[in-house]
Coordinates of C-alpha atoms in Angstrom, one line a residue:
M1 CA 8.6 -23.6 13.5
A2 CA 5.5 -20.9 14.4
G3 CA 7.1 -17.9 16.6
A4 CA 11.0 -18.8 16.2
H5 CA 13.7 -16.3 16.9
M6 CA 10.7 -14.0 16.6
L7 CA 12.2 -11.9 19.3
G8 CA 12.1 -7.9 20.4
P9 CA 13.9 -4.5 19.6
S10 CA 17.0 -3.9 21.3
S11 CA 19.5 -1.0 21.0
T12 CA 22.5 -4.5 19.5
A13 CA 20.2 -4.8 16.8
F14 CA 21.9 -1.9 15.0
P15 CA 25.6 -2.3 14.2
R16 CA 28.0 0.3 15.4
C17 CA 28.5 2.7 11.8
T18 CA 30.5 5.8 13.3
S19 CA 30.2 9.3 12.3
R20 CA 33.6 8.6 10.5
E21 CA 32.1 6.5 8.5
L22 CA 28.9 7.9 7.5
H23 CA 30.2 11.7 7.6
W24 CA 31.6 11.2 3.1
K25 CA 27.8 9.8 2.6
W26 CA 25.9 13.0 3.8
S27 CA 24.2 13.4 0.5
S28 CA 22.8 17.4 1.7
R29 CA 26.0 19.5 3.1
D30 CA 24.7 22.9 3.0
K31 CA 24.0 24.0 6.8
N32 CA 20.1 25.3 6.0
S33 CA 19.1 22.3 5.0
T34 CA 18.8 19.2 6.0
P35 CA 21.6 16.8 6.6
V36 CA 20.7 13.4 5.5
G37 CA 23.1 9.9 4.7
C38 CA 22.3 7.2 2.7
W39 CA 24.0 4.4 1.3
C40 CA 23.5 1.2 -0.1
R41 CA 24.0 -2.7 -1.0
R42 CA 23.7 -6.0 -2.1
R43 CA 24.9 -7.1 0.7
W44 CA 25.3 -6.4 4.7
P45 CA 28.5 -7.2 5.1
Y46 CA 27.4 -8.3 8.9
L47 CA 25.4 -11.4 10.3
L48 CA 21.7 -9.9 11.4
H49 CA 20.4 -13.5 12.4
T50 CA 19.7 -15.4 9.3
A51 CA 21.8 -17.0 7.1
L52 CA 23.5 -13.8 5.3
A53 CA 22.0 -13.6 1.4
P54 CA 21.8 -12.2 -1.8
C55 CA 19.7 -8.8 -0.5
L56 CA 19.5 -5.2 -0.7
L57 CA 20.6 -3.2 3.3
C58 CA 20.1 0.4 3.4
F59 CA 21.2 2.6 5.7
C60 CA 20.3 6.4 6.9
R61 CA 20.9 8.4 9.5
M62 CA 19.1 12.4 9.3
E63 CA 19.4 15.3 11.8
C64 CA 15.8 16.2 12.4
R65 CA 16.1 19.9 13.4
D66 CA 12.6 21.2 15.5
V67 CA 11.4 17.5 15.8
P68 CA 11.3 16.7 19.1
A69 CA 12.5 12.6 18.8
E70 CA 9.0 12.0 20.8
T71 CA 7.6 13.6 17.9
L72 CA 9.0 11.3 15.2
Y73 CA 8.5 8.0 16.5
D74 CA 4.7 9.1 16.7
V75 CA 4.2 9.7 12.9
L76 CA 6.4 6.6 12.8
H77 CA 3.6 4.6 14.5
D78 CA 0.5 6.9 13.2
I79 CA -1.1 4.2 9.9
E80 CA -3.6 7.7 9.6
Y81 CA -1.1 10.4 9.4
R82 CA 1.3 7.5 6.9
K83 CA -1.1 7.6 4.5
K84 CA -1.4 12.1 3.9
W85 CA 2.1 12.0 3.8
D86 CA 3.2 9.1 1.9
S87 CA 2.0 9.3 -1.8
N88 CA 3.5 5.1 -2.5
V89 CA 0.9 3.2 -0.1
I90 CA -1.0 1.5 -1.8
E91 CA -2.9 0.0 0.6
T92 CA -1.8 -0.9 4.9
F93 CA -3.3 -1.7 7.5
D94 CA -2.5 -3.0 10.7
I95 CA -4.3 -6.8 11.2
A96 CA -3.2 -7.9 15.7
R97 CA -0.9 -7.2 18.2
L98 CA 0.5 -9.8 20.2
T99 CA 1.8 -7.5 23.2
V100 CA 1.6 -4.6 24.3
N101 CA 4.8 -3.8 22.3
A102 CA 4.2 -5.6 19.1
D103 CA 1.6 -5.9 15.9
V104 CA 1.4 -7.8 12.8
G105 CA 0.6 -5.4 10.2
Y106 CA -0.2 -5.2 6.4
Y107 CA 2.1 -2.5 3.5
S108 CA 2.2 -2.7 -0.6
W109 CA 3.4 0.3 -2.3
R110 CA 4.6 1.7 -5.7
C111 CA 8.1 0.8 -7.0
P112 CA 10.1 2.7 -9.3
K113 CA 8.7 1.8 -12.6
P114 CA 8.2 -0.5 -14.6
L115 CA 9.5 -2.6 -10.7
K116 CA 6.8 -4.4 -9.9
N117 CA 5.2 -3.2 -6.8
R118 CA 5.8 -5.2 -3.5
D119 CA 4.4 -5.8 0.1
V120 CA 5.0 -7.4 2.9
I121 CA 3.1 -8.7 6.0
T122 CA 5.2 -8.3 9.2
L123 CA 5.5 -7.6 12.8
R124 CA 6.8 -4.9 14.2
S125 CA 8.3 -4.2 17.8
W126 CA 9.3 -0.9 19.9
L127 CA 11.0 0.4 23.1
P128 CA 10.7 3.2 23.9
M129 CA 14.0 4.0 26.3
G130 CA 13.8 7.7 28.2
T131 CA 13.9 10.2 25.4
D132 CA 15.4 7.1 23.0
Y133 CA 12.9 5.0 20.7
I134 CA 14.1 1.8 18.9
I135 CA 11.1 0.1 15.8
M136 CA 11.8 -3.7 14.5
N137 CA 10.4 -5.6 12.6
Y138 CA 10.8 -8.6 10.4
S139 CA 8.6 -10.7 7.7
V140 CA 6.3 -13.9 9.1
K141 CA 4.1 -15.7 7.6
H142 CA 0.1 -15.1 8.4
P143 CA -2.2 -17.5 7.9
K144 CA -5.4 -15.5 6.8
Y145 CA -2.5 -13.4 4.4
P146 CA -1.0 -15.5 2.2
P147 CA 0.9 -13.8 -1.3
R148 CA -1.2 -12.4 -3.9
K149 CA -1.0 -12.4 -7.4
D150 CA -1.0 -8.8 -8.3
L151 CA 2.3 -7.9 -6.0
V152 CA 5.3 -9.3 -5.5
R153 CA 6.0 -10.2 -1.0
A154 CA 8.7 -9.3 -0.5
V155 CA 11.2 -9.6 3.0
S156 CA 12.7 -7.5 5.6
I157 CA 15.5 -9.5 6.6
Q158 CA 15.7 -6.9 9.6
T159 CA 14.6 -3.6 9.7
G160 CA 14.4 -0.8 11.8
Y161 CA 14.5 3.3 12.9
L162 CA 17.1 4.5 15.9
I163 CA 16.0 7.5 17.6
Q164 CA 17.9 9.5 19.7
S165 CA 17.4 12.8 21.4
T166 CA 19.5 15.3 20.7
G167 CA 17.5 18.3 22.1
P168 CA 13.7 19.4 24.0
K169 CA 13.4 20.1 19.7
S170 CA 15.9 18.0 17.9
C171 CA 17.0 14.2 17.8
V172 CA 18.6 12.1 14.7
I173 CA 17.3 9.3 13.2
T174 CA 19.3 6.1 12.4
Y175 CA 17.4 3.0 9.8
L176 CA 18.5 0.5 9.2
A177 CA 17.0 -2.2 6.2
Q178 CA 18.3 -5.2 5.3
V179 CA 15.7 -6.8 3.0
D180 CA 15.3 -9.4 0.0
P181 CA 13.5 -7.8 -2.9
K182 CA 12.3 -11.3 -4.3
G183 CA 14.1 -10.5 -7.3
S184 CA 17.4 -9.5 -9.3
L185 CA 17.5 -6.3 -9.3
P186 CA 18.5 -3.9 -11.7
K187 CA 21.6 -1.2 -10.6
W188 CA 20.2 1.6 -11.6
V189 CA 17.3 0.7 -9.0
V190 CA 20.5 0.2 -6.3
N191 CA 22.5 3.5 -7.5
K192 CA 19.9 5.5 -7.6
S193 CA 18.4 4.3 -4.7
S194 CA 21.8 5.5 -2.2
Q195 CA 22.0 9.3 -4.2
F196 CA 18.6 10.0 -4.7
L197 CA 15.2 8.1 -3.6
A198 CA 16.5 7.6 0.4
P199 CA 17.8 11.5 0.6
K200 CA 14.5 12.4 -0.7
A201 CA 12.5 10.1 1.4
M202 CA 14.1 10.9 4.5
K203 CA 13.1 14.2 4.1
K204 CA 9.2 13.3 3.3
M205 CA 8.9 12.5 6.6
Y206 CA 11.5 15.3 8.1
K207 CA 8.6 17.7 6.5
A208 CA 5.5 15.1 7.5
C209 CA 6.7 14.9 11.2
V210 CA 6.7 19.4 11.0
K211 CA 3.8 19.5 10.4
Y212 CA 2.2 16.1 12.6
P213 CA 1.4 18.3 15.9
E214 CA -1.4 20.3 13.6
W215 CA -3.2 17.7 12.1
K216 CA -3.3 15.7 15.2
Q217 CA -5.1 18.3 17.3
K218 CA -8.0 17.9 14.2
H219 CA -7.6 13.8 14.1
Q220 CA -8.0 12.5 17.1
P221 CA -5.5 13.7 19.4
H222 CA -5.3 11.2 22.9
F223 CA -5.4 8.8 20.8
K224 CA -2.0 6.6 20.9
P225 CA -2.2 3.4 21.0
W226 CA 1.2 2.9 20.9
L227 CA 2.2 4.8 24.2
H228 CA -1.2 4.2 25.4
P229 CA -2.0 0.6 25.2
E230 CA -5.7 0.2 26.0
Q231 CA -6.0 1.9 23.2
S232 CA -5.4 -0.4 20.7
P233 CA -8.7 -1.7 18.9
L234 CA -7.0 -4.7 17.3
P235 CA -8.1 -8.3 18.7
S236 CA -5.5 -9.6 20.2
L237 CA -3.4 -12.6 17.9
A238 CA -0.8 -15.6 19.6
L239 CA 2.7 -15.7 18.8
S240 CA 1.9 -19.3 17.8
E241 CA 0.2 -18.8 14.8
L242 CA 2.8 -17.0 12.8
S243 CA 5.9 -17.9 11.3
V244 CA 9.0 -16.8 10.0
Q245 CA 8.5 -15.9 6.6
H246 CA 11.7 -17.2 4.5
A247 CA 12.5 -15.5 1.1
D248 CA 13.4 -19.4 -0.6
S249 CA 10.4 -20.2 0.1
L250 CA 8.6 -17.1 -2.3
E251 CA 9.6 -16.7 -6.1
N252 CA 12.3 -14.8 -6.8
I253 CA 11.2 -12.4 -9.4
D254 CA 14.1 -11.3 -12.8
E255 CA 14.3 -8.0 -13.1
S256 CA 17.9 -7.0 -13.3
A257 CA 17.2 -6.2 -17.4
V258 CA 14.5 -3.7 -16.4
A259 CA 15.2 0.0 -17.6
E260 CA 14.5 2.5 -15.5
S261 CA 11.0 4.7 -17.2
R262 CA 11.6 8.1 -19.1
E263 CA 8.7 8.4 -16.1
E264 CA 10.2 7.3 -13.4
R265 CA 14.0 9.6 -14.4
A266 CA 11.2 12.7 -15.8
S267 CA 9.6 12.6 -12.0
G268 CA 12.2 11.9 -9.4
G269 CA 9.3 9.5 -7.9
T270 CA 10.0 8.2 -4.6
G271 CA 8.6 4.8 -4.6
L272 CA 11.0 3.6 -1.4
G273 CA 8.0 1.4 1.1
P274 CA 6.2 1.2 4.2
R275 CA 6.8 2.6 7.5
R276 CA 7.3 -1.4 8.7
V277 CA 10.4 -1.7 6.0
L278 CA 11.3 1.6 5.4
R279 CA 12.7 2.7 3.8
P280 CA 14.5 -0.2 1.2
C281 CA 14.8 2.1 -1.9
W282 CA 14.0 -0.2 -4.6
T283 CA 11.2 0.4 -3.7
Q284 CA 10.6 2.4 2.3
P285 CA 13.5 3.5 6.4
Q286 CA 7.4 2.1 9.1

């Protein structure tokens, strides 16, 4: 049904994970580095808003020193800046706005070789909560953007960021992605995701945040439609024009026997996905 189950973001969208549960999962323990913890699973033990199905769950948490919460929030929204720092993007654009804090957009990205590249159409919504912020998305169908033959259409079941301020110039970001990649993934993808790719992607995002204020001063410094909806150039779209993208309506790709390429092992490339699905590590955690 068009418009069904399209809910806005809230703090209850994030499962309750204690710091004790994440303590042993820190990928970086050097006090001078960026503390980031990540793990990935083939299934998620909590029911979000759909029936449980085979999928990839990625959970990351990162402490951002010298990065205010509002800067990180801007970086996650700024599609033009994303094109600059995210080397895995193939194509990305916003399609239309639904409300002052919701839009629909397209993103395609490079996956670790030799897996096929993916794309998504997502409904994204955001919610400032004082000094904290939430950004959430789900996959939807748009009549003008059907699945492409050269890409695998993945499904974001529920993906989001929780940004919590810890001081005037520091914050913590929690990233959660429950994604159906539309295919049986090889074990090396899941293992590499949690051990190498997800932490690398999160740290790359952190470095982008540090450089963002200087970049933004030279690129429309006052243009922030996510904060000032009257600035948005996007056309309006009725929610009734969209429908939830269910995974079972898309083609399933079996890549379980695919071996990691020598090039991918040597480069350590991320291929982690979009700002909207960032970052299911078989590919993002916008």
